[in-house]
Tab-separated table of C-alpha atoms in Angstrom:
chain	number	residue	atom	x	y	z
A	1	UNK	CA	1.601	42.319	1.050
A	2	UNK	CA	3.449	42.884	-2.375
A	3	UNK	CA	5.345	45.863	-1.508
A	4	UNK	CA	7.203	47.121	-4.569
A	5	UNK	CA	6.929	44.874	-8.170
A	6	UNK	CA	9.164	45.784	-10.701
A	7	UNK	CA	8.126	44.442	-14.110
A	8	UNK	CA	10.109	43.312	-15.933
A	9	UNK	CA	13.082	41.278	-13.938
A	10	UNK	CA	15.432	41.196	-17.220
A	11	UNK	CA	15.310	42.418	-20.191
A	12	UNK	CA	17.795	42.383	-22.821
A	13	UNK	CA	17.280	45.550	-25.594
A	14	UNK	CA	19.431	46.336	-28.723
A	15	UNK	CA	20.546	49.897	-28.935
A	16	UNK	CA	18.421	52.376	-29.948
A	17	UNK	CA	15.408	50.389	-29.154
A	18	UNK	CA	12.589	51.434	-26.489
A	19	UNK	CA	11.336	49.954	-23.426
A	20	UNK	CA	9.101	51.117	-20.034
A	21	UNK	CA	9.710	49.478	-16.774
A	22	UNK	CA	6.606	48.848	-14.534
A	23	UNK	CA	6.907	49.886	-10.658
A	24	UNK	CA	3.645	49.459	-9.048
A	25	UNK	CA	3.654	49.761	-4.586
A	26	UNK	CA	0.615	48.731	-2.578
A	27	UNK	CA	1.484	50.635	0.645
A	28	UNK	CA	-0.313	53.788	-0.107
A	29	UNK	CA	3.189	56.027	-0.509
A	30	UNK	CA	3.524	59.290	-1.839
A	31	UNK	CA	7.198	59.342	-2.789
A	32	UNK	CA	8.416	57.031	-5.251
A	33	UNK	CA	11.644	56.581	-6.890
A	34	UNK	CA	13.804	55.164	-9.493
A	35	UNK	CA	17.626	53.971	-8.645
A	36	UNK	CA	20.342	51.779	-10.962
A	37	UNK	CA	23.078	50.417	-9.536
A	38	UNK	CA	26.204	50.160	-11.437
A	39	UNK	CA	29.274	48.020	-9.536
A	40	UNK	CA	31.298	50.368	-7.645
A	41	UNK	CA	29.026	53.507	-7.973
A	42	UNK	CA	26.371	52.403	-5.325
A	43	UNK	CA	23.014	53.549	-6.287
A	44	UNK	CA	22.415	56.960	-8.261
A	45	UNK	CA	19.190	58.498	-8.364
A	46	UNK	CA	17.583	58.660	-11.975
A	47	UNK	CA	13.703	60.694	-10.960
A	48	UNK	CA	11.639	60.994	-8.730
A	49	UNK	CA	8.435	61.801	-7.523
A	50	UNK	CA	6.167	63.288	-4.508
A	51	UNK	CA	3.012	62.862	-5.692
A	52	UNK	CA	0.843	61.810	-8.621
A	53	UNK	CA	1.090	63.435	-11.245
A	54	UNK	CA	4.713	65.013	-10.040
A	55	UNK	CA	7.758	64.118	-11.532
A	56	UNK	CA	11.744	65.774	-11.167
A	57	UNK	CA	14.973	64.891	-11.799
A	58	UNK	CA	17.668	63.047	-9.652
A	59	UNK	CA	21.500	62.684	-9.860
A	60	UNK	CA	21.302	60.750	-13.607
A	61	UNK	CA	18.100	61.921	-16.006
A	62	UNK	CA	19.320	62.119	-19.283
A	63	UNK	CA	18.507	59.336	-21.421
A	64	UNK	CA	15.111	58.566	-19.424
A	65	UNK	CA	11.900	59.821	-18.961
A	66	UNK	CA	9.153	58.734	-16.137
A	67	UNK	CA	5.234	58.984	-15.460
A	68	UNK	CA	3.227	59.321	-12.515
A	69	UNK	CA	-0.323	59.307	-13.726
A	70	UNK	CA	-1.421	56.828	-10.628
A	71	UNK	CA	-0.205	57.239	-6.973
A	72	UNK	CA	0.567	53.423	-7.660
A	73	UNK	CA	2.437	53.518	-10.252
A	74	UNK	CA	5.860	54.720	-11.322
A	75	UNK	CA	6.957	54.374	-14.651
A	76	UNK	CA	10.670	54.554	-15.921
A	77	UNK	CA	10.808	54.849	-19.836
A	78	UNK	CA	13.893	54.122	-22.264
A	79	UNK	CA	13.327	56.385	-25.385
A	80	UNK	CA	16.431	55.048	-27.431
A	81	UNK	CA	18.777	52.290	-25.390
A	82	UNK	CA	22.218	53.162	-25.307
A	83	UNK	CA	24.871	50.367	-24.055
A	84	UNK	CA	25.668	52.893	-21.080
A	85	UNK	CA	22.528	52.154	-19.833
A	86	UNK	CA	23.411	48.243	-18.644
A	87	UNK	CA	22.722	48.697	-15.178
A	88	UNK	CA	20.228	46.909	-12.597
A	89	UNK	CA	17.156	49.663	-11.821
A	90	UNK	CA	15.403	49.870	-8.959
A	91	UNK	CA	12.213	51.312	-7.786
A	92	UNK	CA	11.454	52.380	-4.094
A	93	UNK	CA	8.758	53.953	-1.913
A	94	UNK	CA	8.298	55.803	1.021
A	95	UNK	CA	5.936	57.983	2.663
A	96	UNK	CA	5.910	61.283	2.834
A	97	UNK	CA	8.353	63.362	5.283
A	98	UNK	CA	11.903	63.065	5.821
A	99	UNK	CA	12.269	59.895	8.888
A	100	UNK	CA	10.520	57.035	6.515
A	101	UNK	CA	12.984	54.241	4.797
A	102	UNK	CA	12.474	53.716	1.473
A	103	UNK	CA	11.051	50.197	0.414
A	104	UNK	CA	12.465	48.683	-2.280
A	105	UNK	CA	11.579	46.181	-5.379
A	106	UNK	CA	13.625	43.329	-6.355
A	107	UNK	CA	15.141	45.016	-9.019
A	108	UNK	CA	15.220	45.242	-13.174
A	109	UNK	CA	18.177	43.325	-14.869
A	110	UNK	CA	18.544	45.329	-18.176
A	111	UNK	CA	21.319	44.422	-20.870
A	112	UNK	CA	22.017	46.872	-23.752
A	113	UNK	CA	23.501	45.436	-27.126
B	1	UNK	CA	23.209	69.268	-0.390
B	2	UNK	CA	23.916	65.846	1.067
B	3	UNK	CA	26.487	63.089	0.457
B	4	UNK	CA	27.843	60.021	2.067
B	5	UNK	CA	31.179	58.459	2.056
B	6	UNK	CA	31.487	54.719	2.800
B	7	UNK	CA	34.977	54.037	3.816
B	8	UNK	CA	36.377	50.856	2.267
B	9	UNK	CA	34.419	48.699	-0.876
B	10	UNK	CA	35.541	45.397	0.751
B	11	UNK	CA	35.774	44.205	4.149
B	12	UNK	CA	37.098	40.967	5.383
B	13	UNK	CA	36.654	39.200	8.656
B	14	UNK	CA	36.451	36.131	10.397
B	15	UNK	CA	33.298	33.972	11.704
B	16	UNK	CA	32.803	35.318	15.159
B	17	UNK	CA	35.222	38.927	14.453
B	18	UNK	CA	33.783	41.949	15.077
B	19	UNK	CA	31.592	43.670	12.437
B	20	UNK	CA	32.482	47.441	11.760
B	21	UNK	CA	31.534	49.268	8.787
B	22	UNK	CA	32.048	52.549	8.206
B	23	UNK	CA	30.319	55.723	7.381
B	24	UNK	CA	30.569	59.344	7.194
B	25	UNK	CA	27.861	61.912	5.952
B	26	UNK	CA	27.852	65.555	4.851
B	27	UNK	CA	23.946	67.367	5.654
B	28	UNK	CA	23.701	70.928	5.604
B	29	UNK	CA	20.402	70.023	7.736
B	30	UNK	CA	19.790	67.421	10.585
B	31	UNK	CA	20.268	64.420	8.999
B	32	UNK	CA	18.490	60.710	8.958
B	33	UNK	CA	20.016	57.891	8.245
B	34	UNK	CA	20.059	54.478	7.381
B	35	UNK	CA	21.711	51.225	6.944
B	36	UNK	CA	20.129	48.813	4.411
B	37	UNK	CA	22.017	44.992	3.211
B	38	UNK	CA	22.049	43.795	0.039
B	39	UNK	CA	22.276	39.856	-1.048
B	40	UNK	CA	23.358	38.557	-4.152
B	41	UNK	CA	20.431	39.167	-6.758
B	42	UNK	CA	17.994	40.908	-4.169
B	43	UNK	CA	16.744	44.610	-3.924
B	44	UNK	CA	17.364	46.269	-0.495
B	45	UNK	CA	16.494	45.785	2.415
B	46	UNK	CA	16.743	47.773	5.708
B	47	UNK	CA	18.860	47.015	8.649
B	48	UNK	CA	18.416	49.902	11.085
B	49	UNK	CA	17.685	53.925	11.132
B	50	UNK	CA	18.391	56.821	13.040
B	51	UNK	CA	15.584	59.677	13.119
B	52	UNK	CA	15.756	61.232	16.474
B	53	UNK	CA	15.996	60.346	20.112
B	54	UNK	CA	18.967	57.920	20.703
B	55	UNK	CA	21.585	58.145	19.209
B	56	UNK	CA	22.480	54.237	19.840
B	57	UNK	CA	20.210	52.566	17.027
B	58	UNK	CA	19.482	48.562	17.168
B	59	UNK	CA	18.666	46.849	14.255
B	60	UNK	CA	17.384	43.625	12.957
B	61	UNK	CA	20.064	40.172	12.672
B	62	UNK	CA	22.209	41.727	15.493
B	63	UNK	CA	23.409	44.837	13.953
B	64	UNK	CA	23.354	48.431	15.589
B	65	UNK	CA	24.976	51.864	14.736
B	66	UNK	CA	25.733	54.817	16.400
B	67	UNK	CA	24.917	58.371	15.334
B	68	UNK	CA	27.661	60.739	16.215
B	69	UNK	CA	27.020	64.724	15.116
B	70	UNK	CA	30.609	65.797	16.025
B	71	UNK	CA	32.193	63.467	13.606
B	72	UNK	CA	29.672	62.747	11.298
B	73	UNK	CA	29.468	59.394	11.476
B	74	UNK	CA	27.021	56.622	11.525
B	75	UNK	CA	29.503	53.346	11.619
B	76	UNK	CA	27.634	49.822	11.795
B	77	UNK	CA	28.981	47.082	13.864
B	78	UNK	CA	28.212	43.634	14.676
B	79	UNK	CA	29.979	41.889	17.625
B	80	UNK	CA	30.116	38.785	15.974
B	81	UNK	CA	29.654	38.165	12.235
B	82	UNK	CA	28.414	34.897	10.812
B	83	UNK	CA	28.461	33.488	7.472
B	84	UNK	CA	24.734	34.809	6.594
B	85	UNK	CA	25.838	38.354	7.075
B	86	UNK	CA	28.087	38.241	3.947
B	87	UNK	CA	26.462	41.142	1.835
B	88	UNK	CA	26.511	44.239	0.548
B	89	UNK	CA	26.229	46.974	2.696
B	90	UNK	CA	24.746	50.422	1.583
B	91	UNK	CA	24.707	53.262	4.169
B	92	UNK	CA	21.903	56.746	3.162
B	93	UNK	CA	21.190	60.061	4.638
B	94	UNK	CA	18.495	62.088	3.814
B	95	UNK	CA	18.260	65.911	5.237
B	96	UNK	CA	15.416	67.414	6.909
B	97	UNK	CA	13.386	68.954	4.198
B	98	UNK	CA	14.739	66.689	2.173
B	99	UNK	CA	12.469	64.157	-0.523
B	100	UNK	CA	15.714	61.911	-1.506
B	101	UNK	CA	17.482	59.487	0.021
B	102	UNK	CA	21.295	59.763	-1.176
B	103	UNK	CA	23.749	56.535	-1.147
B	104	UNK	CA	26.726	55.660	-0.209
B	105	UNK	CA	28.940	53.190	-2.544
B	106	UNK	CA	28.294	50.235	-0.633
B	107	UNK	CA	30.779	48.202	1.230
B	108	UNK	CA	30.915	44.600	0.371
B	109	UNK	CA	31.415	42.064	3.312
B	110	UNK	CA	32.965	38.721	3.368
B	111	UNK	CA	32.880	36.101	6.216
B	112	UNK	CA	35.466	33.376	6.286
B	113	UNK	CA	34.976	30.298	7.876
């Protein structure tokens, strides 16, 4: 089994220009999510989502926007880079209800100049 | 609301020492939680979690944690680390009702020889 694939695995953007980053999970879960990890801050929720075609907010939204147009699929868009936004991303699963672990992809080097 | 507090961003021991990482959450529900390791340049992946039942959890590579409601804790230990286990440590609740999994800051552990 896959699990979670993140595409890309770095990416290096200059500012103000626009990207999408790819989650795609075989395991059949209804909750997905998007995470970056910045050193010392531990990992801070960006969106989320429950369901296709659902989408809401986590800890950090502004300055990215998501789609959930497949239960597959979890997309984390970039409008305009900004520098701040040099972090690692990652995208996790889980099923439904509160006891399940989240699963997680490798992870999304991006690098904003 | 939920939040977790990870006490301590680096921990030191010796090869053989005792393991004990610490944790403490806030839930204004019954909380689940979890203990997941990072290595260098890898997503997560999970070590243990508490749902209900016991509250003495075993996990995988010789780690456990107990789950203690009166002081809101959920430390990991290890009775004796090895040089594999250096990694960094991320400890999550997530409340009944709850969709999101909130993290802690991580606690980064080195092994000496």
């Amino acid at each position: 089994n896959a699990g979670v694939t993140q595409t890309p695995k770095f990416r290096v953007l200059k500012t103000g220009q626009s990207m999408t980053l790819l989650c795609a999970q075989d395991m059949n879960h209804e909750y997905m999510y998007w995470y970056r990890q910045d050193p010392g801050m531990g990992l801070r929720l960006i969106h989320y989502s429950v369901g296709e075609g659902t989408t809401a907010k986590g800890e950090v939204p502004d300055g990215y926007n998501v789609s959930r147009l497949k239960k597959q699929n979890f997309l984390l868009g970039l409008e305009s880079a900004a520098p701040s936004q040099t972090s690692v991303y990652f995208c996790a699963s889980s099923f439904s209800g509160t006891k399940g672990e989240a699963f997680f992809g490798q992870g999304t080097r991006l690098t904003v100049v | 609301a939920q939040s977790v507090t990870q006490l301590g961003s680096h921990v030191s021991v010796s090869e053989g020492a005792l393991v004990l990482l610490r944790c403490n959450y806030s839930s204004s529900v019954p909380p689940y939680l979890f203990w997941y390791v990072q290595y260098p340049n890898q997503g997560l992946q999970l070590l243990l979690k508490y749902t209900t039942g016991a509250t003495l959890v075993k996990g995988i590579n010789g780690f456990e944690a107990e789950f203690k409601k009166s002081e809101t804790s959920f430390h990991l230990t290890k009775p004796s680390a090895h040089m594999s286990d250096a990694a960094e440590y991320f400890c999550a609740v997530r409340g009944s009702g709850y969709s999101t999994l909130t993290f802690g800051k991580g606690t980064m552990l080195l092994v000496s020889p």
